[in-house]
XYZ file of C-alpha atoms in Angstrom:
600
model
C -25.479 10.878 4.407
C -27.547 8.136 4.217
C -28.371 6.135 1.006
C -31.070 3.622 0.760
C -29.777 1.575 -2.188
C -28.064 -1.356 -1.919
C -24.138 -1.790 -1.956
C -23.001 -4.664 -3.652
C -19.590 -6.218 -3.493
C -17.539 -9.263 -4.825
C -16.983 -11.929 -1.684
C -14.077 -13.371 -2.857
C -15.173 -16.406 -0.596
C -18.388 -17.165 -2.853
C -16.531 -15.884 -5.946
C -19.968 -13.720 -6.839
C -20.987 -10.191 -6.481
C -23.889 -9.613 -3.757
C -25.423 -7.556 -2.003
C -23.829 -6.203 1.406
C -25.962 -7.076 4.664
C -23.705 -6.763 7.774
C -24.452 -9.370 10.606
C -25.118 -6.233 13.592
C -27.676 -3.915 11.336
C -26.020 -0.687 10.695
C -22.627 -1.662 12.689
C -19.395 -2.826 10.622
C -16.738 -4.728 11.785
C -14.390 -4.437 9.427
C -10.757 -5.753 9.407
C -7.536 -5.388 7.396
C -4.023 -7.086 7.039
C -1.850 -4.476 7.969
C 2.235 -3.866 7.393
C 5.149 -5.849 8.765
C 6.937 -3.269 10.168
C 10.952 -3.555 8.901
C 10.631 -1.427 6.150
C 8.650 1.765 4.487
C 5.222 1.646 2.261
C 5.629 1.667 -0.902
C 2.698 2.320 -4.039
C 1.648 -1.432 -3.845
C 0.831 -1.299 -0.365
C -0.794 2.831 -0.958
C -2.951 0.786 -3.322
C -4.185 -1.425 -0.958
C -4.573 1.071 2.144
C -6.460 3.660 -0.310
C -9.174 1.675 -1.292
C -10.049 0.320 2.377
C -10.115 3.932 3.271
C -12.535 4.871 0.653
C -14.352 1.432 1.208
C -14.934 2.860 4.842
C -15.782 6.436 3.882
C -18.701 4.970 1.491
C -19.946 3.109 3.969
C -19.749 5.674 6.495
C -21.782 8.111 3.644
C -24.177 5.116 3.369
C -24.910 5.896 7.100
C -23.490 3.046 8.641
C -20.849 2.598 11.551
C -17.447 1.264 10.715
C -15.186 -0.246 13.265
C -12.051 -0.423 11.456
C -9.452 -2.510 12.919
C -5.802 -2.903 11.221
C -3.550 -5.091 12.628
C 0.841 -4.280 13.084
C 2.292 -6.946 12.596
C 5.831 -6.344 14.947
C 6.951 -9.930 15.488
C 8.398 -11.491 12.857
C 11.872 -12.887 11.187
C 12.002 -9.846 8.827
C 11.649 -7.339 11.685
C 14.174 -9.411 13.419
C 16.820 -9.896 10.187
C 16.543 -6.362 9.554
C 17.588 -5.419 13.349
C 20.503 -7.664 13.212
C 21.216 -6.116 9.878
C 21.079 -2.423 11.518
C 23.849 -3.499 14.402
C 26.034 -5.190 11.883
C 26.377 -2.212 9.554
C 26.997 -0.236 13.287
C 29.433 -3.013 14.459
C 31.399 -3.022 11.010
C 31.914 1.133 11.306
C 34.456 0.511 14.317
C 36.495 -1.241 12.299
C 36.563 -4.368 9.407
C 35.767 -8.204 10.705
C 35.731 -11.456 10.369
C 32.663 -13.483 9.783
C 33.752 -15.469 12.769
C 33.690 -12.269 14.722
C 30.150 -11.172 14.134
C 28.846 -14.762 15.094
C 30.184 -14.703 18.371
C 29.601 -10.874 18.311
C 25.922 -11.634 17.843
C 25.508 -15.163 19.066
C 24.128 -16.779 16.315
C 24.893 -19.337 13.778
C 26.931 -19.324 10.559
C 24.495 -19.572 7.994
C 22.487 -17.248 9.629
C 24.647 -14.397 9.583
C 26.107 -15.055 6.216
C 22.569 -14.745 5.110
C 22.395 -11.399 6.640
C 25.784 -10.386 5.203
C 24.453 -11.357 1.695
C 21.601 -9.202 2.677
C 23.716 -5.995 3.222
C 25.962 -6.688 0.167
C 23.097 -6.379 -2.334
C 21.889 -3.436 -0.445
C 25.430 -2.118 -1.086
C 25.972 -1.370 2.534
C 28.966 -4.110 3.045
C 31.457 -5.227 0.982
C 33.219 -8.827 1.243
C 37.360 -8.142 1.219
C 38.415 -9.034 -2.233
C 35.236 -9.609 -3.966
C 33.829 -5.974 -5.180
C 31.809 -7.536 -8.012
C 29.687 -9.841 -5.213
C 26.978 -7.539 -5.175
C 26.310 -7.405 -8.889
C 25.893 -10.978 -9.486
C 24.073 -11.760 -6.426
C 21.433 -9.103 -7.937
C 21.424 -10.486 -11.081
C 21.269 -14.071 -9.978
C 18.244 -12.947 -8.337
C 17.180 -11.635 -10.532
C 17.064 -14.531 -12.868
C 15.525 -16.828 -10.290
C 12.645 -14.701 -10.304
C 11.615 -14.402 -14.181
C 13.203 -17.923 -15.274
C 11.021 -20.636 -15.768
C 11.441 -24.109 -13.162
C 14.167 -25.564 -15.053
C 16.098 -22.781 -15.342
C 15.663 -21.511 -11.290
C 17.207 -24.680 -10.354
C 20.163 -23.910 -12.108
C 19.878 -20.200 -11.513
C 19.530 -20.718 -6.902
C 22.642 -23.622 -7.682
C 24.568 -20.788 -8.871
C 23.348 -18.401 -6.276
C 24.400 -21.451 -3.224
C 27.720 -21.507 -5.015
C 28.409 -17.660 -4.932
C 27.409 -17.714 -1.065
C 30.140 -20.131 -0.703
C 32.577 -17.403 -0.961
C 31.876 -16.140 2.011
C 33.310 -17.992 5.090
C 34.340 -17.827 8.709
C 37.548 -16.331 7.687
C 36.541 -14.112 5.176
C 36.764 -10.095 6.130
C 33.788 -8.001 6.049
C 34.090 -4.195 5.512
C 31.542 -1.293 5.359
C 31.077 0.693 2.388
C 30.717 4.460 2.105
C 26.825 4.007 1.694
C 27.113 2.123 5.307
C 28.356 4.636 6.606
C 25.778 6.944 5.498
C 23.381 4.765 6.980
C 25.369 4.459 10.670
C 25.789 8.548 10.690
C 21.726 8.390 10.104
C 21.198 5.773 12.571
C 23.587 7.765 15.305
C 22.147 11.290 14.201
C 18.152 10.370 15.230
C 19.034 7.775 17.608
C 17.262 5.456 15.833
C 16.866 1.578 17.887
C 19.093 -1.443 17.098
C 16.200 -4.404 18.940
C 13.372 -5.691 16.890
C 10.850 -4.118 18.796
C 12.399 -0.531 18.779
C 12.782 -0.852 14.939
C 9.427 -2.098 14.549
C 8.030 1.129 16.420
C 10.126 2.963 14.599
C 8.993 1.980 11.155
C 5.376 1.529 12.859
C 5.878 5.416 13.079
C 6.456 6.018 10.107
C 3.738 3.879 8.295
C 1.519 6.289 10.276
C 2.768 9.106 9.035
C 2.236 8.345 5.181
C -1.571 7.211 6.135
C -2.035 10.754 8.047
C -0.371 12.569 4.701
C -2.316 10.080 2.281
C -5.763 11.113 4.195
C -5.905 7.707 5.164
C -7.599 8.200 8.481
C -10.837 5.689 8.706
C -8.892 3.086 10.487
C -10.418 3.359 14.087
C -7.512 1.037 16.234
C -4.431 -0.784 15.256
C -3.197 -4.023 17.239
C 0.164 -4.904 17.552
C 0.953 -8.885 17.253
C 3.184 -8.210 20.505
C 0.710 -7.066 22.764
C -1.461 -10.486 22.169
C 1.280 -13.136 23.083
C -1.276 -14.397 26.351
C -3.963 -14.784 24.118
C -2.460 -16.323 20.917
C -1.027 -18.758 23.721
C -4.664 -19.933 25.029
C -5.611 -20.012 21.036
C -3.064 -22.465 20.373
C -3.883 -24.297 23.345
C -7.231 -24.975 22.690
C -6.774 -25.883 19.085
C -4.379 -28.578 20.734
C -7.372 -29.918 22.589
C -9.456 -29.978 19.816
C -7.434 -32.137 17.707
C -6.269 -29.428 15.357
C -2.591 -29.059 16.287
C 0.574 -30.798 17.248
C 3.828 -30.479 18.950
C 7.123 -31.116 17.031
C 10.912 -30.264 18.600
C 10.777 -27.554 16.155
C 7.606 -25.827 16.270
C 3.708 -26.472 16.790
C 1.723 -27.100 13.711
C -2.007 -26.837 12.657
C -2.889 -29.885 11.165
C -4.253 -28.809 7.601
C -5.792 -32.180 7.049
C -8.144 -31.862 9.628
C -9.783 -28.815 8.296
C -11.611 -30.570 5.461
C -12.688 -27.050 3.843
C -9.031 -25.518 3.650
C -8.389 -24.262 0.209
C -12.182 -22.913 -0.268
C -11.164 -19.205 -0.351
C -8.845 -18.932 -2.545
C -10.154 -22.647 -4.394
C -6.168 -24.043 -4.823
C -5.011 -27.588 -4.303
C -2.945 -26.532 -0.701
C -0.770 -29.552 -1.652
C -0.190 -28.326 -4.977
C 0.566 -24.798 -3.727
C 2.670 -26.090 -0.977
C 5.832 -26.581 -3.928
C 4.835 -23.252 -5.101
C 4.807 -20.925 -2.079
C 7.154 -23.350 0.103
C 5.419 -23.093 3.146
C 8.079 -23.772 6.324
C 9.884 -27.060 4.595
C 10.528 -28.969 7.724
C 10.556 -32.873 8.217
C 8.899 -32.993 11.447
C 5.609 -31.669 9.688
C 2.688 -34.433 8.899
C 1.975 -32.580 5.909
C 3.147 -30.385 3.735
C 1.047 -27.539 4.143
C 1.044 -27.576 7.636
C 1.619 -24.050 9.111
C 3.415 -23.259 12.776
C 1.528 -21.403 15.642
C 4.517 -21.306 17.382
C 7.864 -21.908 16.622
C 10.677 -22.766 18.793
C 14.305 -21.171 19.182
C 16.197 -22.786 16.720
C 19.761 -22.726 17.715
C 22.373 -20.649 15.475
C 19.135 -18.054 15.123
C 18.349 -14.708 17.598
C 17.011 -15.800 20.704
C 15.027 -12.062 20.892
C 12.194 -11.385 21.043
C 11.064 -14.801 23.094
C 7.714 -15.741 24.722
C 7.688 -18.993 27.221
C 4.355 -21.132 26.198
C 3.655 -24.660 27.043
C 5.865 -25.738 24.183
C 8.848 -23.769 25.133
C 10.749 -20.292 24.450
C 9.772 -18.767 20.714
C 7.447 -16.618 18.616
C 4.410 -17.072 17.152
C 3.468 -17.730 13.269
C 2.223 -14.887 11.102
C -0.981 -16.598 10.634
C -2.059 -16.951 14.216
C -1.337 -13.329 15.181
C -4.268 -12.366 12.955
C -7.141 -14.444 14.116
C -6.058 -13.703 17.783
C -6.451 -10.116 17.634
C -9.845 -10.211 14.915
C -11.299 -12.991 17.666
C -9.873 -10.835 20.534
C -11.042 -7.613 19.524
C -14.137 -8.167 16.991
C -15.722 -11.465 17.889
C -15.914 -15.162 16.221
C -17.410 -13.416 13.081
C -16.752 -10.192 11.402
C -18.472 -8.539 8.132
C -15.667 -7.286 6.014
C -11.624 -9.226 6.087
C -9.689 -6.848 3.284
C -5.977 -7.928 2.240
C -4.361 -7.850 -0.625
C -5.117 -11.011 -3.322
C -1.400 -12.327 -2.470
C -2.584 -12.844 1.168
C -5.543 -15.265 -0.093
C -3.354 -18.634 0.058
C -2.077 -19.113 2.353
C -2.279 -16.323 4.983
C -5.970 -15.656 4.695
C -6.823 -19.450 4.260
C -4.753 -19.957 7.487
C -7.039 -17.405 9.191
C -10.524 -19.309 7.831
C -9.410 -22.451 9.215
C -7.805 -21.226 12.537
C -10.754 -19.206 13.231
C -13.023 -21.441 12.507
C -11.561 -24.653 14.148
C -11.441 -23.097 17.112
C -15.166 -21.089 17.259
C -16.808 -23.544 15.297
C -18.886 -20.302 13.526
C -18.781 -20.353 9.780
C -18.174 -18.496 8.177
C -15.586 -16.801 10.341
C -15.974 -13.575 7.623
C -19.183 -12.900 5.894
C -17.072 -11.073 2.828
C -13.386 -11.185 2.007
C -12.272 -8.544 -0.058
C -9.541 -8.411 -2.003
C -7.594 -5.990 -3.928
C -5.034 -6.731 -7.183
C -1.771 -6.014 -7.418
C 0.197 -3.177 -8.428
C 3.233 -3.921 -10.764
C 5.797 -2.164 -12.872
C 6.310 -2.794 -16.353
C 4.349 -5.819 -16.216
C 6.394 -7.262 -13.204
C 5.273 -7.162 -9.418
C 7.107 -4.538 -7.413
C 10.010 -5.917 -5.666
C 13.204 -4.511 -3.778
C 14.792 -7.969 -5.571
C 13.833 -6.141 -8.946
C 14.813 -2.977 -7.666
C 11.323 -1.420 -9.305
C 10.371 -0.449 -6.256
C 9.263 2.830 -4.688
C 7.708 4.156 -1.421
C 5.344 6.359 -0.001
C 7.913 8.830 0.695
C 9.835 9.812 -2.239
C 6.347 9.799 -4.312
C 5.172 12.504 -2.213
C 8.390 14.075 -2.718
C 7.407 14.833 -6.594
C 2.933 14.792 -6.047
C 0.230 15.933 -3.516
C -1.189 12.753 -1.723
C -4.665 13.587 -3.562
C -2.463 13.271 -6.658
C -1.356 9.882 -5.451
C -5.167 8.869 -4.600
C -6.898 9.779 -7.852
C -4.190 7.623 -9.708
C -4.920 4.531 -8.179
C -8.818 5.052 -7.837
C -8.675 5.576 -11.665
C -8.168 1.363 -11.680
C -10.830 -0.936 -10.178
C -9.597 -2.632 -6.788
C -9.986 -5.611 -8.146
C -7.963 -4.930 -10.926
C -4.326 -5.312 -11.904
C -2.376 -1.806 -11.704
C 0.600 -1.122 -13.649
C 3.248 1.536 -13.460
C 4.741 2.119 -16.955
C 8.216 3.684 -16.423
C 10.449 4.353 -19.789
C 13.007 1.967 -19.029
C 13.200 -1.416 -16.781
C 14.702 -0.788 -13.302
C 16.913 -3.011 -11.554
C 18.355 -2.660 -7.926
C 21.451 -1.172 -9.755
C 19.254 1.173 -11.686
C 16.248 1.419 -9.102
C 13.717 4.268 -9.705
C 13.999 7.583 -8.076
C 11.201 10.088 -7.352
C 11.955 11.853 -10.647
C 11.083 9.084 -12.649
C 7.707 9.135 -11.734
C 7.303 12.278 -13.677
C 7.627 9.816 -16.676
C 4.342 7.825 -16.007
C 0.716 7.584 -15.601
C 0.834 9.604 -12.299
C 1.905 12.850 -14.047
C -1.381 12.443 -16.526
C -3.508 11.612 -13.353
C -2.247 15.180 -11.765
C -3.761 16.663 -15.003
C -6.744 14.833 -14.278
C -7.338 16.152 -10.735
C -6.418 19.496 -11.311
C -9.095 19.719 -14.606
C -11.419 18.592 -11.695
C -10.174 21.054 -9.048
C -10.907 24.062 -11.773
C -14.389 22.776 -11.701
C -14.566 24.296 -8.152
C -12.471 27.223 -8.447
C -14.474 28.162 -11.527
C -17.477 27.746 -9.134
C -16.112 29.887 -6.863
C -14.190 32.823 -8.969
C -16.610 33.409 -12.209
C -19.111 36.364 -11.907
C -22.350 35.226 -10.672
C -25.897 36.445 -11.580
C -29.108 35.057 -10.156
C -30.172 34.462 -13.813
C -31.653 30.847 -13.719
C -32.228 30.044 -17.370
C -32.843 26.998 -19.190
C -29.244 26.693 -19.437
C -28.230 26.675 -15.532
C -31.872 24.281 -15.307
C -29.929 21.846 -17.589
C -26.601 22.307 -16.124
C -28.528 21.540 -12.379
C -30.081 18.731 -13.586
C -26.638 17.002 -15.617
C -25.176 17.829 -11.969
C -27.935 15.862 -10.271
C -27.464 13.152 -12.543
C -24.030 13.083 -12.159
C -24.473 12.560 -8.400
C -26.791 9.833 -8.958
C -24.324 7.839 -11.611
C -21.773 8.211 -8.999
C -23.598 6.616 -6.317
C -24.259 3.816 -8.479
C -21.321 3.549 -9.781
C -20.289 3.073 -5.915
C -22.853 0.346 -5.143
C -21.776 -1.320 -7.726
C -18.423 -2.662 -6.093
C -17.324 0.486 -5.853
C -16.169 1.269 -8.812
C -14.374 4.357 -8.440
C -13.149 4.893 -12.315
C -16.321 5.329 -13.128
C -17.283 7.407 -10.333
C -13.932 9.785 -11.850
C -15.249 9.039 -14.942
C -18.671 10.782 -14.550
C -17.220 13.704 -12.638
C -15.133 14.538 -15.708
C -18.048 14.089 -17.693
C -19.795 16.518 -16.156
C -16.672 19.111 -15.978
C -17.224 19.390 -19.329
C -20.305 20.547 -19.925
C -20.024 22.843 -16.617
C -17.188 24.220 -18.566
C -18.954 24.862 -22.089
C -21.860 26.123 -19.772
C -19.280 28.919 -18.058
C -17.844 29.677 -21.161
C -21.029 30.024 -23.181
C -22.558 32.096 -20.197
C -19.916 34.147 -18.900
C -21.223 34.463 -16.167
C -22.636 31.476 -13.285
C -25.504 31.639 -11.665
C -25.504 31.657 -7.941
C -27.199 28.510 -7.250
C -25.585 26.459 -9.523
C -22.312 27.564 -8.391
C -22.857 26.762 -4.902
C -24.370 23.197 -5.782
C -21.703 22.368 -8.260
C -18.789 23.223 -5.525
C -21.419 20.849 -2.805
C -21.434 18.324 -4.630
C -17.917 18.084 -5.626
C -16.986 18.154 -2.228
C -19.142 15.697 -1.085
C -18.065 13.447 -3.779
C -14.785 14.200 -2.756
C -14.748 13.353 0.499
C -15.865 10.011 -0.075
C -12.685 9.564 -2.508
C -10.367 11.652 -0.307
C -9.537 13.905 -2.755
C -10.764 17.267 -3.787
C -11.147 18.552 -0.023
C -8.133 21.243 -0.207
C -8.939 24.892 0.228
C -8.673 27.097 -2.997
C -7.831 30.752 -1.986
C -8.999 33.762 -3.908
C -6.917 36.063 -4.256
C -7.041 39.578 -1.988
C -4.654 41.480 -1.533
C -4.508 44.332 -4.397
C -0.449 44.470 -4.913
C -0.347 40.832 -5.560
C -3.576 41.169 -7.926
C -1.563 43.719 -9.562
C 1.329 42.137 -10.041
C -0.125 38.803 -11.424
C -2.384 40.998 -13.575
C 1.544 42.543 -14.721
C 2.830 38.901 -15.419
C -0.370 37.766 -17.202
C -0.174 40.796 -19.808
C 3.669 40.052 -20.170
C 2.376 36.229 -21.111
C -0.500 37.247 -23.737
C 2.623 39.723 -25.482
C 4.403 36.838 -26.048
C 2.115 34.132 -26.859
C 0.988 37.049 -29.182
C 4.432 36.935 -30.307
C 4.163 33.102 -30.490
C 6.914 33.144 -27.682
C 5.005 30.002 -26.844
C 7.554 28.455 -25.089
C 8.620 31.366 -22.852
C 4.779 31.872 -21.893
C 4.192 28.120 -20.689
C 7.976 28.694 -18.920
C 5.652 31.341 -16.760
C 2.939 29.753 -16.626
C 4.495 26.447 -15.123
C 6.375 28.356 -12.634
C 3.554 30.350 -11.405
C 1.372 27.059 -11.476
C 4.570 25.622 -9.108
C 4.231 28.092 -6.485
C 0.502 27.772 -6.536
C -1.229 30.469 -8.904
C -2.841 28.460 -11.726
C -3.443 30.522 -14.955
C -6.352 28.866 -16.571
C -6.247 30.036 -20.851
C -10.196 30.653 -22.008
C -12.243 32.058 -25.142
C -12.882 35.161 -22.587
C -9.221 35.468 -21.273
C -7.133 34.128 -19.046
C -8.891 33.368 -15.226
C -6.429 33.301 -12.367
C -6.636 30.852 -9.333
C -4.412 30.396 -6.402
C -4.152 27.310 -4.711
């Protein structure tokens, strides 16, 4: 549908709300940081992905075309660490080792794989011989280096280099019984020991919780590995261009010669250097210097390797992005979303990368941005063990469930997850405990708006249209009209839930006054909410009515049963049947006039 008002949107580059005007007329390139793929999503990242999606489906409504490009990024040390991880759990299952072993097992240095073995010992998958209680106070060392202030993390990582002194080249490794869970999983599904085979793997699987969070505007992903030729002749020519240099460890951009680096996200890059320790290496001219390139270090895998002009390695995170958005969408672009963590330095790596080397400014006419989810006031972390993915939330809620939560919360706001108690990696959250939280009240929320629609559907209907299904058409026009602005208006989608609740109650009082619909007003009100839905992604599942007559008959049986006893005031029996007919999908729905009964 097309809209002729005006979105508006905060540039995080200008630090302003205006008003949206692509470069190409009604076509949108649009462009998101996607996943390093070593691990699973988790709510932060459903956050993030969620609102893109509905940022594209607006715009789509608005009547424009949205090329939607999300980038994989499958080269990288985490993909790599997490590989060498995988075949030293594997390796370890034959039979216990020494450290010394599994470097020449591996080929790789010392501290390298004792970094990895500290790795799988908080994860609780290894176990150093004689030292059970290793795992707990690397955690809570961790921990404390995370929450304490400066002072305190200096003492706090001095502890944490003196407990990794405990492991050494003679010191026996062992698997524990949740490695060997891991191995029999690993061995069942054949699952790959390379970086590149876990990346697809786990590339695979961030798929699959878009597809089953209706996440499906993104029109092409790019994986970093596929653009090593190009990345190569980016790098090259920021070389010629004065904008790079070669050092025996990697190559470097050269952040003083991009005089406007720091204008996205406005920080002192020398500043933030101390803070974010970007690549601490003594071969740098500055501080904030970032690679392109980096070379095989030796003691570290040698795989994956590219040859370039400046030898055998990888490229840098940074790099791999403007490639592919050059590559793929030209030297400028409309929309660049990412989460607000990504604005120094990753994103202002992109500006001046891009930018150096097209000499077109800006290289993104709006960055978008979206906050960050935390829990309990703390950012989700696997080092806090308050973290949670995709997969075991959809284990307890619906996907649309998972949507309308985080669309009640501005994108540009902070999130939080309140749980009952603080979790730790030795007390992490399961699915369960999200039953405990803000999600469970946002399932409410939906399903008052999904009984907007099956009331729609199921009440009698007349073709009465009196003054009270005029008003009722007219509060649902308006409604539609709020929304919209609501949208335009940096899309704010809690209001946009807002007014649809709004309106759900005065449908309801109308339906309940009435007791009856009429026809038109039905049909509109289940139109609209559809259409309003599908620009959210929620509200789009199919409510059933029921048909055959044995099954009416029996739920007409267990609904008589339930008014006995709340007559009774059995009141806790009858909401016992009611929540487990509501759990396999028949919703009993308690009114002035009865009780009305929906199947979903």
């Amino acid at each position: 549908m097309l809209e002729n008002k005006t979105l508006k949107i905060y540039n995080s580059l200008t630090r302003e709300i205006e008003e949206f005007r692509p470069a190409r007329g009604r076509k949108i390139f649009m462009y998101v940081c996607g996943p390093t793929v070593y691990d699973y999503m988790h709510l932060g990242h459903m956050k993030t992905y969620v609102f893109y999606d509905v940022l594209a489906r607006y715009l789509s409504y608005k009547g424009f075309t949205v090329y939607f490009l999300m980038n994989i990024t499958d080269v990288d040390d985490k993909i790599i660490n997490r590989a060498i991880e995988r075949r030293i759990i594997v390796s370890l299952s034959k039979s216990e080792k020494k450290v010394g072993e599994l470097i020449g097992e591996f080929q790789v240095g010392f501290e390298y794989i004792r970094d990895r073995i500290i790795e799988l010992i908080k994860s609780g998958y290894v176990e150093l011989y004689g030292h059970p209680e290793m795992r707990d106070e690397l955690i809570r060392l961790e921990r404390n280096i995370l929450q304490a202030d400066e002072e305190e993390r200096k003492r706090y990582e001095e502890m944490y280099e003196n407990l990794k002194r405990w492991i050494r080249e003679d010191s026996l490794v062992k698997i524990t019984s949740a490695g060997v869970k891991v191995v029999e999983e690993i061995e069942a599904n054949n699952l790959k020991l390379d970086p590149i085979g876990l990346a697809r793997e786990f590339e695979k699987y961030f798929k699959e919780d878009l597809e089953k969070l209706g996440i499906n505007t993104i029109t092409m992903f790019a994986r970093a590995s596929e653009f090593i030729d190009e990345i190569v002749e980016l790098a090259s020519k920021l070389i010629e261009k004065g904008y790079a240099y070669d050092t025996p460890t990697a190559l470097y951009f050269d952040s003083s010669k991009f005089k406007e680096y720091g204008k996205l996200s406005g920080v002192d890059p020398e500043r933030e250097y101390r803070v974010h320790r970007i690549e601490p290496d003594p071969n740098k001219k500055n501080d904030a210097d970032w690679a392109l390139w980096r070379k095989i270090r030796e003691g570290y895998p040698k795989e994956p390797a590219w040859n370039s002009p400046w030898g055998l390695g990888r490229p840098g995170w940074h790099i791999e992005d403007t490639t592919i958005i050059i590559e793929m969408l030209g030297d400028q672009i409309d929309i660049h979303g990412g989460a607000k963590e990504l604005m120094f330095p990753h994103h202002e790596a992109e500006i001046a990368q891009a930018e150096a080397y097209t000499d077109v400014k800006p290289c993104v006419r709006y960055w978008v941005h979206t906050d960050v989810l935390t829990v309990n006031g703390k950012k989700m972390s696997k080092s806090l063990g308050n973290y949670i993915t995709v997969r075991d939330a959809l284990k307890i809620f619906d996907p649309e469930v998972l949507r309308y939560w985080v669309l009640l919360t501005r994108y540009r706001h902070r999130m939080d997850l309140r749980l009952p108690f603080d979790p730790d990696p030795l007390n992490p959250i399961k699915p369960e405990h999200l039953l405990e939280t803000p999600i469970k009240q946002a399932e409410q929320g939906l399903e008052r708006l999904y009984n907007v629609i099956r009331y729609a559907s199921s009440m009698p209907r007349d073709e009465r249209y009196d003054e009270d299904s005029k008003k009722i058409e007219e509060e649902l026009e308006l409604m539609k009209e709020r929304i919209l602005e609501a949208l335009d208006n940096d899309i704010d989608t809690a209001r946009a839930l807002a007014e649809l609740h709004e309106y759900a109650t005065k449908f309801f009082k109308y339906c309940q006054e009435r007791k009856t619909i009429n026809m038109q007003v039905a049909e509109k009100t289940i139109k609209v909410f559809r259409e309003i839905g599908s620009i959210l992604g929620i509200l789009q599942k199919d409510l059933e009515k029921i048909s055959d007559e044995k099954v009416k008959e029996l739920i007409k049986l267990i609904v008589g049963i339930r008014e006995k006893l709340r007559k009774n005031k059995q009141y806790e029996l009858a909401d016992e049947i009611r929540q487990k007919l509501k759990e396999i999908g028949i919703i009993l729905e308690d009114t002035p006039q009865g009780t009305l009964v929906h199947i979903t």
